[in-house]
PDB file of N, CA and C in Angstrom:
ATOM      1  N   UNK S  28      86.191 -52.570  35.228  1.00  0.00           N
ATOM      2  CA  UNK S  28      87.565 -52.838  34.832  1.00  0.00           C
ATOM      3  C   UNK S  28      87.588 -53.671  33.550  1.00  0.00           C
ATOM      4  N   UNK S  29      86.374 -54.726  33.645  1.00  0.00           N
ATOM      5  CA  UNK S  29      86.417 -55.687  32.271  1.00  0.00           C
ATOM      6  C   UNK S  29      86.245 -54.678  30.820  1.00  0.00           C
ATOM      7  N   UNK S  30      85.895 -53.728  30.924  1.00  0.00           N
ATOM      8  CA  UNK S  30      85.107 -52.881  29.916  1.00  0.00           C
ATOM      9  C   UNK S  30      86.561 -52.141  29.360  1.00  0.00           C
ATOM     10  N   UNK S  31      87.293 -51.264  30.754  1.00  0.00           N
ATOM     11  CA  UNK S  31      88.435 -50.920  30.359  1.00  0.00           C
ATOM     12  C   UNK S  31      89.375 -51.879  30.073  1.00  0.00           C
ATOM     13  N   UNK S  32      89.675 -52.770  29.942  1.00  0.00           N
ATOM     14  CA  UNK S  32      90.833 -53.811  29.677  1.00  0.00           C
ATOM     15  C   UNK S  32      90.430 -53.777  28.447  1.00  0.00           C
ATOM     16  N   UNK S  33      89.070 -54.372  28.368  1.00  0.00           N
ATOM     17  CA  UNK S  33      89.110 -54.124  26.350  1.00  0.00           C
ATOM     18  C   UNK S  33      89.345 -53.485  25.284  1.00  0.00           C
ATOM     19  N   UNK S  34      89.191 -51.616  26.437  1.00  0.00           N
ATOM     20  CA  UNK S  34      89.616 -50.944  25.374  1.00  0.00           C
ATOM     21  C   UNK S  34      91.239 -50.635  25.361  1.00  0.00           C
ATOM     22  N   UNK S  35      91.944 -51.003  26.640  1.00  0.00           N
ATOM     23  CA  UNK S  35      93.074 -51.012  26.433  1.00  0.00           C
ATOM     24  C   UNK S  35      94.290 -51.923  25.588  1.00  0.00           C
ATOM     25  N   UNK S  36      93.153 -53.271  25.670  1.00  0.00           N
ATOM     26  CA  UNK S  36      93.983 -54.077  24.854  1.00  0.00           C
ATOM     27  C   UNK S  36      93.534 -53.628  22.875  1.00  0.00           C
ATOM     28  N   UNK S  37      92.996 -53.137  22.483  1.00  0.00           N
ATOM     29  CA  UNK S  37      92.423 -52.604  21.761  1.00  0.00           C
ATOM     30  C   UNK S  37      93.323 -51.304  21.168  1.00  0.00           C
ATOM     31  N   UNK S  38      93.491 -50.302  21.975  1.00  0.00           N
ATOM     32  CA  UNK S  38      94.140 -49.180  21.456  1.00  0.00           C
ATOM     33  C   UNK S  38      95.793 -50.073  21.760  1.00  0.00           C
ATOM     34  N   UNK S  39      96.047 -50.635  22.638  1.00  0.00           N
ATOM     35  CA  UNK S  39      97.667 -51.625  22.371  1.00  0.00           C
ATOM     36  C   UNK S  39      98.049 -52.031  21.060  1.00  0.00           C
ATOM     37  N   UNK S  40      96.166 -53.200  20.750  1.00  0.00           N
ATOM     38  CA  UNK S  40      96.934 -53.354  19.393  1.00  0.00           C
ATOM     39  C   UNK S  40      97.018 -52.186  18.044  1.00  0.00           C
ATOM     40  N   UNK S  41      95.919 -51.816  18.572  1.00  0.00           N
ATOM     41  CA  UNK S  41      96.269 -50.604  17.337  1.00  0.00           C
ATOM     42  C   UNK S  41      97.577 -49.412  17.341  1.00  0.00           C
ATOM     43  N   UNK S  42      98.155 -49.469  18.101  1.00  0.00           N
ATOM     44  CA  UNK S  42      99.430 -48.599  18.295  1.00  0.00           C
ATOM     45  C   UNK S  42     100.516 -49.327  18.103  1.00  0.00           C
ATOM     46  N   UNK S  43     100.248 -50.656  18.445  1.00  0.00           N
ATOM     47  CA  UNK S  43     101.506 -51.386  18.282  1.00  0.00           C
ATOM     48  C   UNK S  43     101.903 -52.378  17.039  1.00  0.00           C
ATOM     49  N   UNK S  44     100.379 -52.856  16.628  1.00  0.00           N
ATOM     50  CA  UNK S  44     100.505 -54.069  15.785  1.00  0.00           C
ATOM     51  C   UNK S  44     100.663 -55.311  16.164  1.00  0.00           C
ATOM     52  N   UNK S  45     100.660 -56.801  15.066  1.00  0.00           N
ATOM     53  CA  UNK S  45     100.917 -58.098  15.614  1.00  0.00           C
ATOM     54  C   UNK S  45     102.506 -58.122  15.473  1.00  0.00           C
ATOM     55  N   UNK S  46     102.244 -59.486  16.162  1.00  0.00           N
ATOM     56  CA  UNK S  46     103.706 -59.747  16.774  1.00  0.00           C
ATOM     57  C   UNK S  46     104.656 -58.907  18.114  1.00  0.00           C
ATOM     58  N   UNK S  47     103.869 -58.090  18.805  1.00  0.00           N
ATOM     59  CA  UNK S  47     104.551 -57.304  19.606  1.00  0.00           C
ATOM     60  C   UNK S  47     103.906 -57.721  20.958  1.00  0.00           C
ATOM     61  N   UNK S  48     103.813 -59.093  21.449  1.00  0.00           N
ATOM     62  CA  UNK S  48     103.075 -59.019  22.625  1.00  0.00           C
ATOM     63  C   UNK S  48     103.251 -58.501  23.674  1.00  0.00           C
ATOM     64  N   UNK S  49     104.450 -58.646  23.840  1.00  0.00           N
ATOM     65  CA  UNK S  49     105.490 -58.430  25.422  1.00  0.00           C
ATOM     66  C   UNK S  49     105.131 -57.135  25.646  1.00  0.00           C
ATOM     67  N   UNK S  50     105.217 -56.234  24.061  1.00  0.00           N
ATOM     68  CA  UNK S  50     105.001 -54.789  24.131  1.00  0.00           C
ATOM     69  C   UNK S  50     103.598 -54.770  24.326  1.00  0.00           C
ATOM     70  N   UNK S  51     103.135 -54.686  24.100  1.00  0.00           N
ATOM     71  CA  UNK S  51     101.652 -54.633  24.187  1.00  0.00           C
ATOM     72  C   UNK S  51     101.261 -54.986  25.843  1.00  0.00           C
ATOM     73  N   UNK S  52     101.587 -56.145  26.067  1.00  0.00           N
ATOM     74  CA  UNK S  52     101.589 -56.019  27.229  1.00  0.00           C
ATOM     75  C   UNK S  52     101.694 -55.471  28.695  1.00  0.00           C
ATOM     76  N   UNK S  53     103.269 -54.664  28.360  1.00  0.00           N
ATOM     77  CA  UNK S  53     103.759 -54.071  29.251  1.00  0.00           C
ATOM     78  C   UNK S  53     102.765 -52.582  29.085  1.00  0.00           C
ATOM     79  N   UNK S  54     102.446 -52.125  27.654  1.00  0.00           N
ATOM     80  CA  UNK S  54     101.819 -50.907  27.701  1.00  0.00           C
ATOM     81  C   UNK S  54     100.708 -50.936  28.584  1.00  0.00           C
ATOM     82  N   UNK S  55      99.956 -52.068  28.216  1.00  0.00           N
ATOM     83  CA  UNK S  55      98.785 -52.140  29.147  1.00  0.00           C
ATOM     84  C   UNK S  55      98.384 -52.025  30.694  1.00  0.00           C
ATOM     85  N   UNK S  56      99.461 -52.792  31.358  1.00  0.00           N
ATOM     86  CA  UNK S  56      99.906 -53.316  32.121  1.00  0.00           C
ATOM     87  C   UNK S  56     100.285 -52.049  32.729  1.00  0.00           C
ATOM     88  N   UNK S  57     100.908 -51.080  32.365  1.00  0.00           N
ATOM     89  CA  UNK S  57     101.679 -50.005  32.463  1.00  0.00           C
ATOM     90  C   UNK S  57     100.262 -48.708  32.649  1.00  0.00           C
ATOM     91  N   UNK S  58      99.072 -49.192  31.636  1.00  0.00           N
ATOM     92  CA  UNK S  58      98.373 -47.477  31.742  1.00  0.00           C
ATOM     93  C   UNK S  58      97.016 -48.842  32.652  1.00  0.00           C
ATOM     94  N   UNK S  59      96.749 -49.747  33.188  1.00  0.00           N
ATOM     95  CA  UNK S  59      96.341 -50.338  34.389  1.00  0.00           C
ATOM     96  C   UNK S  59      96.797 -49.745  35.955  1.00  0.00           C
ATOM     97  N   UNK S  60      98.102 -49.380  35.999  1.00  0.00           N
ATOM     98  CA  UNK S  60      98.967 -49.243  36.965  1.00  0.00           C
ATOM     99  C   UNK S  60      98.586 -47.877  37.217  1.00  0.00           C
ATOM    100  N   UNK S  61      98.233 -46.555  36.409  1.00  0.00           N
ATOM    101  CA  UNK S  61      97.977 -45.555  36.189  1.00  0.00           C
ATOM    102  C   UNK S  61      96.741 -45.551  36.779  1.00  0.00           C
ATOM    103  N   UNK S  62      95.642 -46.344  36.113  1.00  0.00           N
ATOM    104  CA  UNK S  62      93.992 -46.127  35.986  1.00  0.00           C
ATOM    105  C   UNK S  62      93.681 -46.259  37.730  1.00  0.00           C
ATOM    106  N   UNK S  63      94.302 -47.733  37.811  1.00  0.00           N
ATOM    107  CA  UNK S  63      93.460 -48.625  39.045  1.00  0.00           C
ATOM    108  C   UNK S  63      94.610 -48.966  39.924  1.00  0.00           C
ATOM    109  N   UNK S  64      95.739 -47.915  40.363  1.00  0.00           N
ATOM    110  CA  UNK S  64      96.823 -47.718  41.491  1.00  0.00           C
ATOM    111  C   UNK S  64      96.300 -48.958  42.414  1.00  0.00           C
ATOM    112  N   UNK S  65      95.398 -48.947  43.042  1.00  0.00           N
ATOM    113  CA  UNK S  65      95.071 -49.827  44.121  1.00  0.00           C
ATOM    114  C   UNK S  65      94.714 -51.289  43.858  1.00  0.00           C
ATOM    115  N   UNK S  66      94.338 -51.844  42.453  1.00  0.00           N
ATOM    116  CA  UNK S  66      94.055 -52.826  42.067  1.00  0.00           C
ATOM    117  C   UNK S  66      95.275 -53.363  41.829  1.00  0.00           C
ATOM    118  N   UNK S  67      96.202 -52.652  41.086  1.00  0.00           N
ATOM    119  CA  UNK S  67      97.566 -52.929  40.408  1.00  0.00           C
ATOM    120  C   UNK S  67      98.328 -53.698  41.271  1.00  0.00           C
ATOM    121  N   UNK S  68      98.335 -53.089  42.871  1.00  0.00           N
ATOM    122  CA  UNK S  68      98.922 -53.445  44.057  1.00  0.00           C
ATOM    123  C   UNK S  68      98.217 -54.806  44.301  1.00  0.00           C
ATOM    124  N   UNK S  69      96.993 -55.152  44.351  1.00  0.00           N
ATOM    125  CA  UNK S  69      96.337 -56.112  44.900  1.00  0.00           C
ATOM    126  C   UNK S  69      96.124 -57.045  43.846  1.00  0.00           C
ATOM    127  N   UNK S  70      96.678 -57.032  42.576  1.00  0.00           N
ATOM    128  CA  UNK S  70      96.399 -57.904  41.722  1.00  0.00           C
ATOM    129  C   UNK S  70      97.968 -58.445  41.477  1.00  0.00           C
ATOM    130  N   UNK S  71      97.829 -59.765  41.229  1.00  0.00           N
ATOM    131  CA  UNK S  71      99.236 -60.346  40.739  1.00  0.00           C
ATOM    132  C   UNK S  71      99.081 -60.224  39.127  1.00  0.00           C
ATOM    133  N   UNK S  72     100.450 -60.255  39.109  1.00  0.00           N
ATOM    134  CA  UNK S  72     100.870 -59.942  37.554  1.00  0.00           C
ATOM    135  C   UNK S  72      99.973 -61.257  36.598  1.00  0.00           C
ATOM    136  N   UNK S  73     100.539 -62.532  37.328  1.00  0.00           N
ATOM    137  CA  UNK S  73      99.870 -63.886  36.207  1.00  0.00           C
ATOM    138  C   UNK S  73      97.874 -63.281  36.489  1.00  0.00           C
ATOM    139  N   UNK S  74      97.804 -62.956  37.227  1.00  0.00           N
ATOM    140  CA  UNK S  74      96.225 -63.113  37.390  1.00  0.00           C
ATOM    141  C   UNK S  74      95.739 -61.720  36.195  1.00  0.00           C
ATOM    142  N   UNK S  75      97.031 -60.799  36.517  1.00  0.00           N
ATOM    143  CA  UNK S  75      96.675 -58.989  35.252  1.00  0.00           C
ATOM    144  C   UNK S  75      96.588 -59.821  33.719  1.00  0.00           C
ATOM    145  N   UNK S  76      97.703 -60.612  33.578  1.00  0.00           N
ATOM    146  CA  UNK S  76      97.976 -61.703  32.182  1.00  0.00           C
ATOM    147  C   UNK S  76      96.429 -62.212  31.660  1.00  0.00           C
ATOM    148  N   UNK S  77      96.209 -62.904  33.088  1.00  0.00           N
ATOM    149  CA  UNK S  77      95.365 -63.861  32.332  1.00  0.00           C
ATOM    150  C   UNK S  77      93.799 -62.875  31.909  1.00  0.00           C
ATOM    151  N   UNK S  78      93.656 -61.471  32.635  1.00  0.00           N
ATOM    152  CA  UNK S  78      92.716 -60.723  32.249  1.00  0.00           C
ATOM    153  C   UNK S  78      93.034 -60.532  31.144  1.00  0.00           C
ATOM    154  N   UNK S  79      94.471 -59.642  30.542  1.00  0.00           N
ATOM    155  CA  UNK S  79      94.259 -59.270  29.174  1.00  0.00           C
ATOM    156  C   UNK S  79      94.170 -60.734  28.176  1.00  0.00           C
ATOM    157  N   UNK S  80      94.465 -61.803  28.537  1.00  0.00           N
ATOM    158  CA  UNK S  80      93.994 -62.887  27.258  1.00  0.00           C
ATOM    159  C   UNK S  80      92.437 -63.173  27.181  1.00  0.00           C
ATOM    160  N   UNK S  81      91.874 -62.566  28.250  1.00  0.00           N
ATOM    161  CA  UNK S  81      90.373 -62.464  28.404  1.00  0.00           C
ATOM    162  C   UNK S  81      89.573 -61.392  27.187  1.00  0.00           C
ATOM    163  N   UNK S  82      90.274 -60.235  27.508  1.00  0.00           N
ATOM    164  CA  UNK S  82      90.301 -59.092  26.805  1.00  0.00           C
ATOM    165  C   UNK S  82      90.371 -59.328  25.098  1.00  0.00           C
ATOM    166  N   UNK S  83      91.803 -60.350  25.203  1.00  0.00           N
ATOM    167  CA  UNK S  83      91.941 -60.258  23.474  1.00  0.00           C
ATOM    168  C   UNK S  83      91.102 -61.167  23.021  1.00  0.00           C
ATOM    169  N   UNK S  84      91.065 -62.385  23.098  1.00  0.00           N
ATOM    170  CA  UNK S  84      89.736 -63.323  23.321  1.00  0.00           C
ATOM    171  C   UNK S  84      88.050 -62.534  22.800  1.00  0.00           C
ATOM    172  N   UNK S  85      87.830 -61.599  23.467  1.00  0.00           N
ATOM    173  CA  UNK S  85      86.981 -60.626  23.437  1.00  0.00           C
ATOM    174  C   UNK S  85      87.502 -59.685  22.383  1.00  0.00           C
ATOM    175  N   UNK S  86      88.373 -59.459  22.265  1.00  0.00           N
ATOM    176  CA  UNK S  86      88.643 -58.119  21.423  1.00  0.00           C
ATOM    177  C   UNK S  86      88.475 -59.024  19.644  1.00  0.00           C
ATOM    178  N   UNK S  87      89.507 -60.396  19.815  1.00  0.00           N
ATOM    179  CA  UNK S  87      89.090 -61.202  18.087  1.00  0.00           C
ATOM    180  C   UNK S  87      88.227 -61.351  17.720  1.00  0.00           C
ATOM    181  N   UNK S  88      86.764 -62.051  19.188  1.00  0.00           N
ATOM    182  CA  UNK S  88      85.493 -62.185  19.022  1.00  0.00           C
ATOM    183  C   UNK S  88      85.383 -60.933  18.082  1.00  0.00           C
ATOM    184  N   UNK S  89      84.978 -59.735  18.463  1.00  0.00           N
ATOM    185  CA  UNK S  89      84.725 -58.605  18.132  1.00  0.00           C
ATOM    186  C   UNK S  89      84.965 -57.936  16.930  1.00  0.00           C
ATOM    187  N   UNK S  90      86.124 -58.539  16.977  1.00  0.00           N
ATOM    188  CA  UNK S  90      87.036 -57.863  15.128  1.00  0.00           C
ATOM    189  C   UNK S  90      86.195 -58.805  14.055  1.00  0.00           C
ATOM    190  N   UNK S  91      86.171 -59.961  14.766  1.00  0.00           N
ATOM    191  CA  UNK S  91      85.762 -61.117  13.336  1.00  0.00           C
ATOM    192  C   UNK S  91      83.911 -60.272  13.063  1.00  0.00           C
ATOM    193  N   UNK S  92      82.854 -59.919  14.138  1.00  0.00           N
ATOM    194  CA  UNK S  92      81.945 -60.378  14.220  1.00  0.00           C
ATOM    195  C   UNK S  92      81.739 -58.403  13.897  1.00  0.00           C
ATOM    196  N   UNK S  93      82.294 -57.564  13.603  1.00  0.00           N
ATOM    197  CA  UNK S  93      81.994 -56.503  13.629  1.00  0.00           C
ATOM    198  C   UNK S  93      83.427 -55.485  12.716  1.00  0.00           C
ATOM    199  N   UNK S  94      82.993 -54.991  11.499  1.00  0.00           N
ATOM    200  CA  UNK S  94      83.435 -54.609  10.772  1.00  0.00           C
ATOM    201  C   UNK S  94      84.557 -53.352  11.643  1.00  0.00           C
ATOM    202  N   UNK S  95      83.762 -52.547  11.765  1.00  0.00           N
ATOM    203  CA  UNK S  95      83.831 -51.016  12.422  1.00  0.00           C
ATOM    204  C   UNK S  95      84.688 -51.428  13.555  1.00  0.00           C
ATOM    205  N   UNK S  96      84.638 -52.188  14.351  1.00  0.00           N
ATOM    206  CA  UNK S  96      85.720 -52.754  14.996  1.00  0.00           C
ATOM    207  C   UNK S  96      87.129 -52.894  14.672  1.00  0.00           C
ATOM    208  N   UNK S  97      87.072 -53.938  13.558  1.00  0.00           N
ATOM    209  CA  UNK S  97      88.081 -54.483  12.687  1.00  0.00           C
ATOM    210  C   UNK S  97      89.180 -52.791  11.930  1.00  0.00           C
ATOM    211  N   UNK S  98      87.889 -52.280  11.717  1.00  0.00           N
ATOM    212  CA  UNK S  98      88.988 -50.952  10.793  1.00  0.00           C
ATOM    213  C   UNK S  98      89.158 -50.198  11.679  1.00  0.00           C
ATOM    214  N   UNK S  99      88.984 -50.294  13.037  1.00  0.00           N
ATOM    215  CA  UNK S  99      89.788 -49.194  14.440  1.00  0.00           C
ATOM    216  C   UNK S  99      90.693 -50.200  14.850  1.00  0.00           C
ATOM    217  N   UNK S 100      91.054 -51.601  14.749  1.00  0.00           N
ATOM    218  CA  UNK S 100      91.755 -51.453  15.214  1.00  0.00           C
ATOM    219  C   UNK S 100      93.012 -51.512  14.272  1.00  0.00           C
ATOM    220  N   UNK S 101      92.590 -52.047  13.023  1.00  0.00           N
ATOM    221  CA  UNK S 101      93.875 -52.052  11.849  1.00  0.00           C
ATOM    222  C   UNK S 101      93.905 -50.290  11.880  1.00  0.00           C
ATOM    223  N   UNK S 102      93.824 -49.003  11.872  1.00  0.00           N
ATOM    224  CA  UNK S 102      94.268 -48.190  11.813  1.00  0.00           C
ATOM    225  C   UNK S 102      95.355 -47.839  13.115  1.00  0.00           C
ATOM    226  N   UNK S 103      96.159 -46.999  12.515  1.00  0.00           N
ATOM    227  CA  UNK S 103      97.851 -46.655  13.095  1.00  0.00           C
ATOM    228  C   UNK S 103      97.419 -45.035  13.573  1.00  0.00           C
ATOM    229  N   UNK S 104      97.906 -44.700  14.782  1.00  0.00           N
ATOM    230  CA  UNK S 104      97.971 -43.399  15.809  1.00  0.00           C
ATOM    231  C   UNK S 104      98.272 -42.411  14.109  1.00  0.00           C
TER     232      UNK S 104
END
């Protein structure tokens, strides 16, 4: 699940851009609910939150420390 959260918070920001958290959020949050039906149920929302700040955390690491990163996720659908 840790592996997919990254790439979901990942293609979020790249579809959505900065400044759109709420959105971003809910997208995620939204194709989670899809992936892992049974987790979705058994996971609370603050505990889904605090995964994706895990995720982005991981995802800045990543942008700063890796080019090819950085230009997937600044590119637009």
């Amino acid at each position: 699940i840790r592996a997919w959260m990254l790439q979901a918070v990942i293609a979020a920001e790249q579809k959505f851009g900065g400044k759109t958290g709420a959105v971003k959020l809910s997208y995620v949050y939204d194709k989670f609910c899809e992936r892992f039906p049974k987790f979705a149920k058994a996971v609370p929302f603050v505990t889904f939150q605090a995964y994706v700040d895990m995720a982005l955390e991981e995802m800045r690491k990543l942008i700063l420390e890796n080019e090819a990163i950085a230009s997937i996720v600044e590119q637009k659908d």
